[in-house]
Amino acid sequence: MVKIRSRWLSERLSTDRSKRRMLAVGVMVLLVALAGCGGSPDNSETTGVTSGTATPADGVEMGPGTATEGDGEATSTAAPAETEAVNLSVAPASANTTNATLLVRATVDEASASDGLENVTVDTGGGLDLGNVTTADVDTAGIDTGGVLPGNETSESLAANVDEVRRADDGRTLTIALDGNESVAAGDEIVAVIDGGVTTTTPGNYSFDLTIDGGPTRTGNYTVAAA
């Protein structure tokens, strides 16, 4: 009887140990399964695109008036400012006026500076007919040293230096020829007033060209009004 009871206890203990091992294994499997089901952050790559904004490849911010070259460097597309170097005015400025008065002012640049001024040429672009201008009509010819005086004022007269006037292109172009005995420096202004022989043509906006001693051509604008 004792032997039977001992065997029964031994089998019971073995069964309990097996159940405990199975339970432990089951718990471990459950924990592993729960760990595998846990949420993890989405590591997918985002595009970083913002509505209405473009960003260069290297992160250089672009503003108005700029463009990005191939290396990402921003460069300005704004046009440089221009300085007016010539001026032409006529009075009266209404169309088909005879014996009008023409005033021309031109700033001397480095390329036009000269130790002996010889020619000032203006092409009126068709708004004026200068075909009747003579040397006697050159009322004022002079230099505004430093370009500081207004209107037709000069600090040095060139009246005695005018040799002749030459007309071309059916009167639209006039050259005042000088004797070459006067010098002009960069920054000076040449002033010429033609009082007589000037006729305005048809109404409109015109461009004119002016050169000093064959130097660079400068361009300006003027208007002939309706009569």
mmCIF file of C-alpha atoms in Angstrom:
data_model
loop_
_atom_site.group_PDB
_atom_site.id
_atom_site.type_symbol
_atom_site.label_atom_id
_atom_site.label_comp_id
_atom_site.label_asym_id
_atom_site.label_seq_id
_atom_site.Cartn_x
_atom_site.Cartn_y
_atom_site.Cartn_z
ATOM 1 C CA MET A 1 0.000 0.000 0.000
ATOM 2 C CA VAL A 2 2.844 2.334 0.827
ATOM 3 C CA LYS A 3 4.527 1.596 -2.506
ATOM 4 C CA ILE A 4 1.368 2.400 -4.435
ATOM 5 C CA ARG A 5 0.953 5.701 -2.665
ATOM 6 C CA SER A 6 4.617 6.651 -3.270
ATOM 7 C CA ARG A 7 4.299 5.915 -6.974
ATOM 8 C CA TRP A 8 1.109 7.965 -7.148
ATOM 9 C CA LEU A 9 2.786 10.960 -5.477
ATOM 10 C CA SER A 10 5.777 10.669 -7.780
ATOM 11 C CA GLU A 11 3.560 10.654 -10.892
ATOM 12 C CA ARG A 12 1.514 13.584 -9.524
ATOM 13 C CA LEU A 13 4.633 15.704 -8.917
ATOM 14 C CA SER A 14 5.931 14.910 -12.411
ATOM 15 C CA THR A 15 2.611 15.923 -13.950
ATOM 16 C CA ASP A 16 2.556 19.211 -12.018
ATOM 17 C CA ARG A 17 6.087 20.033 -13.142
ATOM 18 C CA SER A 18 5.149 19.366 -16.775
ATOM 19 C CA LYS A 19 2.102 21.583 -16.477
ATOM 20 C CA ARG A 20 4.164 24.370 -14.955
ATOM 21 C CA ARG A 21 6.725 24.112 -17.742
ATOM 22 C CA MET A 22 4.011 24.213 -20.362
ATOM 23 C CA LEU A 23 2.398 27.207 -18.663
ATOM 24 C CA ALA A 24 5.740 29.034 -18.529
ATOM 25 C CA VAL A 25 6.358 28.329 -22.204
ATOM 26 C CA GLY A 26 2.865 29.528 -23.073
ATOM 27 C CA VAL A 27 3.402 32.757 -21.131
ATOM 28 C CA MET A 28 6.691 33.387 -22.912
ATOM 29 C CA VAL A 29 5.107 32.782 -26.323
ATOM 30 C CA LEU A 30 2.290 35.171 -25.430
ATOM 31 C CA LEU A 31 4.754 37.888 -24.311
ATOM 32 C CA VAL A 32 6.763 37.520 -27.523
ATOM 33 C CA ALA A 33 3.593 37.752 -29.618
ATOM 34 C CA LEU A 34 2.465 40.869 -27.751
ATOM 35 C CA ALA A 35 5.886 42.461 -28.227
ATOM 36 C CA GLY A 36 5.743 41.788 -31.978
ATOM 37 C CA CYS A 37 2.335 43.457 -32.269
ATOM 38 C CA GLY A 38 3.462 46.701 -30.602
ATOM 39 C CA GLY A 39 3.121 49.927 -32.760
ATOM 40 C CA SER A 40 6.350 51.408 -34.104
ATOM 41 C CA PRO A 41 6.826 54.884 -35.706
ATOM 42 C CA ASP A 42 6.461 55.094 -39.474
ATOM 43 C CA ASN A 43 9.983 55.604 -40.735
ATOM 44 C CA SER A 44 8.917 56.258 -44.307
ATOM 45 C CA GLU A 45 10.673 59.241 -45.927
ATOM 46 C CA THR A 46 8.684 62.507 -46.220
ATOM 47 C CA THR A 47 8.971 64.808 -49.236
ATOM 48 C CA GLY A 48 9.191 68.103 -47.335
ATOM 49 C CA VAL A 49 7.273 70.013 -50.078
ATOM 50 C CA THR A 50 5.590 73.219 -48.872
ATOM 51 C CA SER A 51 2.738 74.647 -50.908
ATOM 52 C CA GLY A 52 3.700 77.722 -52.911
ATOM 53 C CA THR A 53 7.410 77.580 -52.062
ATOM 54 C CA ALA A 54 10.304 76.344 -54.176
ATOM 55 C CA THR A 55 13.630 75.520 -52.529
ATOM 56 C CA PRO A 56 16.878 75.135 -54.494
ATOM 57 C CA ALA A 57 18.819 71.907 -54.141
ATOM 58 C CA ASP A 58 21.372 73.423 -51.755
ATOM 59 C CA GLY A 59 18.801 75.248 -49.643
ATOM 60 C CA VAL A 60 19.507 78.757 -50.946
ATOM 61 C CA GLU A 61 16.369 80.843 -50.523
ATOM 62 C CA MET A 62 15.322 82.699 -53.660
ATOM 63 C CA GLY A 63 13.700 86.121 -53.559
ATOM 64 C CA PRO A 64 12.139 88.326 -56.227
ATOM 65 C CA GLY A 65 14.470 89.228 -59.094
ATOM 66 C CA THR A 66 16.892 86.339 -58.535
ATOM 67 C CA ALA A 67 17.712 83.215 -60.479
ATOM 68 C CA THR A 68 19.631 80.106 -59.442
ATOM 69 C CA GLU A 69 22.496 78.863 -61.575
ATOM 70 C CA GLY A 70 23.526 75.226 -61.878
ATOM 71 C CA ASP A 71 25.621 75.329 -58.697
ATOM 72 C CA GLY A 72 22.756 76.802 -56.677
ATOM 73 C CA GLU A 73 24.282 80.267 -56.349
ATOM 74 C CA ALA A 74 21.639 83.010 -56.457
ATOM 75 C CA THR A 75 22.258 85.705 -59.041
ATOM 76 C CA SER A 76 20.371 88.971 -59.530
ATOM 77 C CA THR A 77 18.420 89.589 -62.750
ATOM 78 C CA ALA A 78 17.670 93.216 -62.050
ATOM 79 C CA ALA A 79 18.777 95.640 -64.650
ATOM 80 C CA PRO A 80 21.449 98.114 -63.592
ATOM 81 C CA ALA A 81 20.387 101.724 -63.216
ATOM 82 C CA GLU A 82 21.230 104.079 -66.069
ATOM 83 C CA THR A 83 22.431 107.663 -65.774
ATOM 84 C CA GLU A 84 21.112 110.188 -68.273
ATOM 85 C CA ALA A 85 24.083 111.629 -70.217
ATOM 86 C CA VAL A 86 22.323 113.608 -72.958
ATOM 87 C CA ASN A 87 19.375 115.945 -73.187
ATOM 88 C CA LEU A 88 17.597 117.555 -76.142
ATOM 89 C CA SER A 89 14.776 120.070 -75.901
ATOM 90 C CA VAL A 90 13.086 122.289 -78.459
ATOM 91 C CA ALA A 91 10.877 125.347 -77.981
ATOM 92 C CA PRO A 92 8.206 125.687 -79.082
ATOM 93 C CA ALA A 93 7.774 121.914 -79.171
ATOM 94 C CA SER A 94 4.596 121.860 -81.259
ATOM 95 C CA ALA A 95 4.552 120.300 -84.723
ATOM 96 C CA ASN A 96 5.368 122.242 -87.909
ATOM 97 C CA THR A 97 7.020 125.157 -86.097
ATOM 98 C CA THR A 98 9.710 127.087 -87.980
ATOM 99 C CA ASN A 99 12.682 128.878 -86.398
ATOM 100 C CA ALA A 100 12.350 126.945 -83.138
ATOM 101 C CA THR A 101 15.155 126.995 -80.586
ATOM 102 C CA LEU A 102 17.111 123.788 -79.970
ATOM 103 C CA LEU A 103 19.069 123.117 -76.757
ATOM 104 C CA VAL A 104 21.449 120.162 -76.492
ATOM 105 C CA ARG A 105 23.453 119.138 -73.421
ATOM 106 C CA ALA A 106 25.850 116.193 -73.391
ATOM 107 C CA THR A 107 27.964 114.842 -70.533
ATOM 108 C CA VAL A 108 31.528 113.974 -71.510
ATOM 109 C CA ASP A 109 32.535 110.443 -70.497
ATOM 110 C CA GLU A 110 36.024 108.951 -70.287
ATOM 111 C CA ALA A 111 35.888 107.752 -73.899
ATOM 112 C CA SER A 112 34.904 111.209 -75.181
ATOM 113 C CA ALA A 113 37.313 113.305 -73.069
ATOM 114 C CA SER A 114 39.685 115.157 -75.368
ATOM 115 C CA ASP A 115 42.566 117.612 -75.384
ATOM 116 C CA GLY A 116 41.151 119.121 -78.565
ATOM 117 C CA LEU A 117 37.371 119.092 -79.073
ATOM 118 C CA GLU A 118 36.533 118.950 -82.784
ATOM 119 C CA ASN A 119 33.002 117.633 -83.447
ATOM 120 C CA VAL A 120 29.630 117.379 -81.773
ATOM 121 C CA THR A 121 27.062 115.495 -83.887
ATOM 122 C CA VAL A 122 23.357 115.058 -83.188
ATOM 123 C CA ASP A 123 20.960 112.862 -85.179
ATOM 124 C CA THR A 124 17.464 114.086 -84.293
ATOM 125 C CA GLY A 125 15.714 110.908 -85.440
ATOM 126 C CA GLY A 126 13.347 112.735 -87.783
ATOM 127 C CA GLY A 127 11.446 114.930 -85.318
ATOM 128 C CA LEU A 128 13.417 118.009 -86.369
ATOM 129 C CA ASP A 129 14.553 119.407 -89.704
ATOM 130 C CA LEU A 130 17.925 121.173 -89.313
ATOM 131 C CA GLY A 131 18.513 121.634 -93.010
ATOM 132 C CA ASN A 132 18.448 125.453 -92.778
ATOM 133 C CA VAL A 133 20.805 125.865 -89.800
ATOM 134 C CA THR A 134 23.896 128.007 -90.438
ATOM 135 C CA THR A 135 26.919 128.898 -88.346
ATOM 136 C CA ALA A 136 25.239 132.196 -87.461
ATOM 137 C CA ASP A 137 22.385 130.259 -85.824
ATOM 138 C CA VAL A 138 24.741 128.738 -83.224
ATOM 139 C CA ASP A 139 23.707 131.076 -80.423
ATOM 140 C CA THR A 140 25.597 129.307 -77.644
ATOM 141 C CA ALA A 141 28.431 126.811 -77.711
ATOM 142 C CA GLY A 142 30.291 126.170 -74.510
ATOM 143 C CA ILE A 143 31.449 123.913 -71.692
ATOM 144 C CA ASP A 144 29.846 123.531 -68.278
ATOM 145 C CA THR A 145 32.862 122.437 -66.219
ATOM 146 C CA GLY A 146 31.817 119.634 -63.890
ATOM 147 C CA GLY A 147 28.242 119.697 -65.223
ATOM 148 C CA VAL A 148 26.844 121.834 -62.408
ATOM 149 C CA LEU A 149 25.069 124.669 -64.254
ATOM 150 C CA PRO A 150 21.405 124.620 -65.390
ATOM 151 C CA GLY A 151 19.842 125.148 -68.798
ATOM 152 C CA ASN A 152 22.023 126.873 -71.388
ATOM 153 C CA GLU A 153 24.561 128.285 -68.929
ATOM 154 C CA THR A 154 28.262 127.605 -69.529
ATOM 155 C CA SER A 155 31.467 128.289 -67.627
ATOM 156 C CA GLU A 156 33.552 128.490 -70.813
ATOM 157 C CA SER A 157 32.399 129.753 -74.241
ATOM 158 C CA LEU A 158 33.268 127.938 -77.452
ATOM 159 C CA ALA A 159 31.674 130.509 -79.742
ATOM 160 C CA ALA A 160 35.025 131.593 -81.144
ATOM 161 C CA ASN A 161 35.989 127.974 -81.741
ATOM 162 C CA VAL A 162 33.078 127.084 -84.054
ATOM 163 C CA ASP A 163 34.401 126.582 -87.589
ATOM 164 C CA GLU A 164 31.226 125.489 -89.375
ATOM 165 C CA VAL A 165 28.041 123.439 -89.210
ATOM 166 C CA ARG A 166 27.496 120.436 -91.454
ATOM 167 C CA ARG A 167 24.044 119.080 -92.309
ATOM 168 C CA ALA A 168 23.234 115.526 -93.467
ATOM 169 C CA ASP A 169 20.421 112.990 -93.894
ATOM 170 C CA ASP A 170 18.003 115.542 -95.343
ATOM 171 C CA GLY A 171 18.416 117.826 -92.365
ATOM 172 C CA ARG A 172 17.893 115.324 -89.544
ATOM 173 C CA THR A 173 21.610 115.300 -88.599
ATOM 174 C CA LEU A 174 23.771 118.277 -87.665
ATOM 175 C CA THR A 175 27.494 118.448 -86.831
ATOM 176 C CA ILE A 176 29.044 121.444 -85.096
ATOM 177 C CA ALA A 177 32.707 121.481 -86.150
ATOM 178 C CA LEU A 178 35.214 123.186 -83.833
ATOM 179 C CA ASP A 179 38.875 124.142 -84.225
ATOM 180 C CA GLY A 180 40.203 121.587 -81.713
ATOM 181 C CA ASN A 181 41.841 124.175 -79.457
ATOM 182 C CA GLU A 182 39.719 123.470 -76.362
ATOM 183 C CA SER A 183 39.895 120.434 -74.089
ATOM 184 C CA VAL A 184 37.060 118.688 -72.258
ATOM 185 C CA ALA A 185 37.336 116.313 -69.313
ATOM 186 C CA ALA A 186 35.108 113.493 -68.141
ATOM 187 C CA GLY A 187 32.219 114.970 -66.185
ATOM 188 C CA ASP A 188 32.109 118.229 -68.138
ATOM 189 C CA GLU A 189 29.000 119.031 -70.148
ATOM 190 C CA ILE A 190 28.956 120.407 -73.672
ATOM 191 C CA VAL A 191 26.158 122.905 -74.256
ATOM 192 C CA ALA A 192 24.852 124.034 -77.640
ATOM 193 C CA VAL A 193 21.934 126.311 -78.456
ATOM 194 C CA ILE A 194 20.703 126.610 -82.058
ATOM 195 C CA ASP A 195 18.448 129.667 -82.361
ATOM 196 C CA GLY A 196 17.075 129.701 -85.893
ATOM 197 C CA GLY A 197 16.821 127.365 -88.845
ATOM 198 C CA VAL A 198 15.179 124.613 -86.754
ATOM 199 C CA THR A 199 11.800 123.255 -87.893
ATOM 200 C CA THR A 200 9.718 120.692 -86.013
ATOM 201 C CA THR A 201 8.043 117.965 -88.091
ATOM 202 C CA THR A 202 5.105 115.690 -87.233
ATOM 203 C CA PRO A 203 3.859 115.008 -83.685
ATOM 204 C CA GLY A 204 5.321 112.023 -81.895
ATOM 205 C CA ASN A 205 7.961 110.626 -79.567
ATOM 206 C CA TYR A 206 11.462 110.531 -81.049
ATOM 207 C CA SER A 207 14.877 109.123 -80.149
ATOM 208 C CA PHE A 208 18.053 111.039 -80.908
ATOM 209 C CA ASP A 209 21.730 110.041 -80.985
ATOM 210 C CA LEU A 210 24.664 112.221 -79.983
ATOM 211 C CA THR A 211 28.402 111.664 -80.384
ATOM 212 C CA ILE A 212 31.430 113.706 -79.319
ATOM 213 C CA ASP A 213 34.534 113.422 -81.496
ATOM 214 C CA GLY A 214 33.407 110.059 -82.852
ATOM 215 C CA GLY A 215 33.178 108.543 -79.380
ATOM 216 C CA PRO A 216 30.397 106.280 -78.085
ATOM 217 C CA THR A 217 26.887 107.152 -79.226
ATOM 218 C CA ARG A 218 24.509 108.245 -76.471
ATOM 219 C CA THR A 219 20.742 108.073 -76.994
ATOM 220 C CA GLY A 220 17.925 110.138 -75.538
ATOM 221 C CA ASN A 221 14.271 110.929 -76.192
ATOM 222 C CA TYR A 222 12.146 113.990 -76.888
ATOM 223 C CA THR A 223 8.576 114.758 -77.916
ATOM 224 C CA VAL A 224 7.028 116.904 -80.629
ATOM 225 C CA ALA A 225 3.514 117.819 -79.555
ATOM 226 C CA ALA A 226 0.480 118.274 -81.763
ATOM 227 C CA ALA A 227 -0.052 121.874 -82.878
#
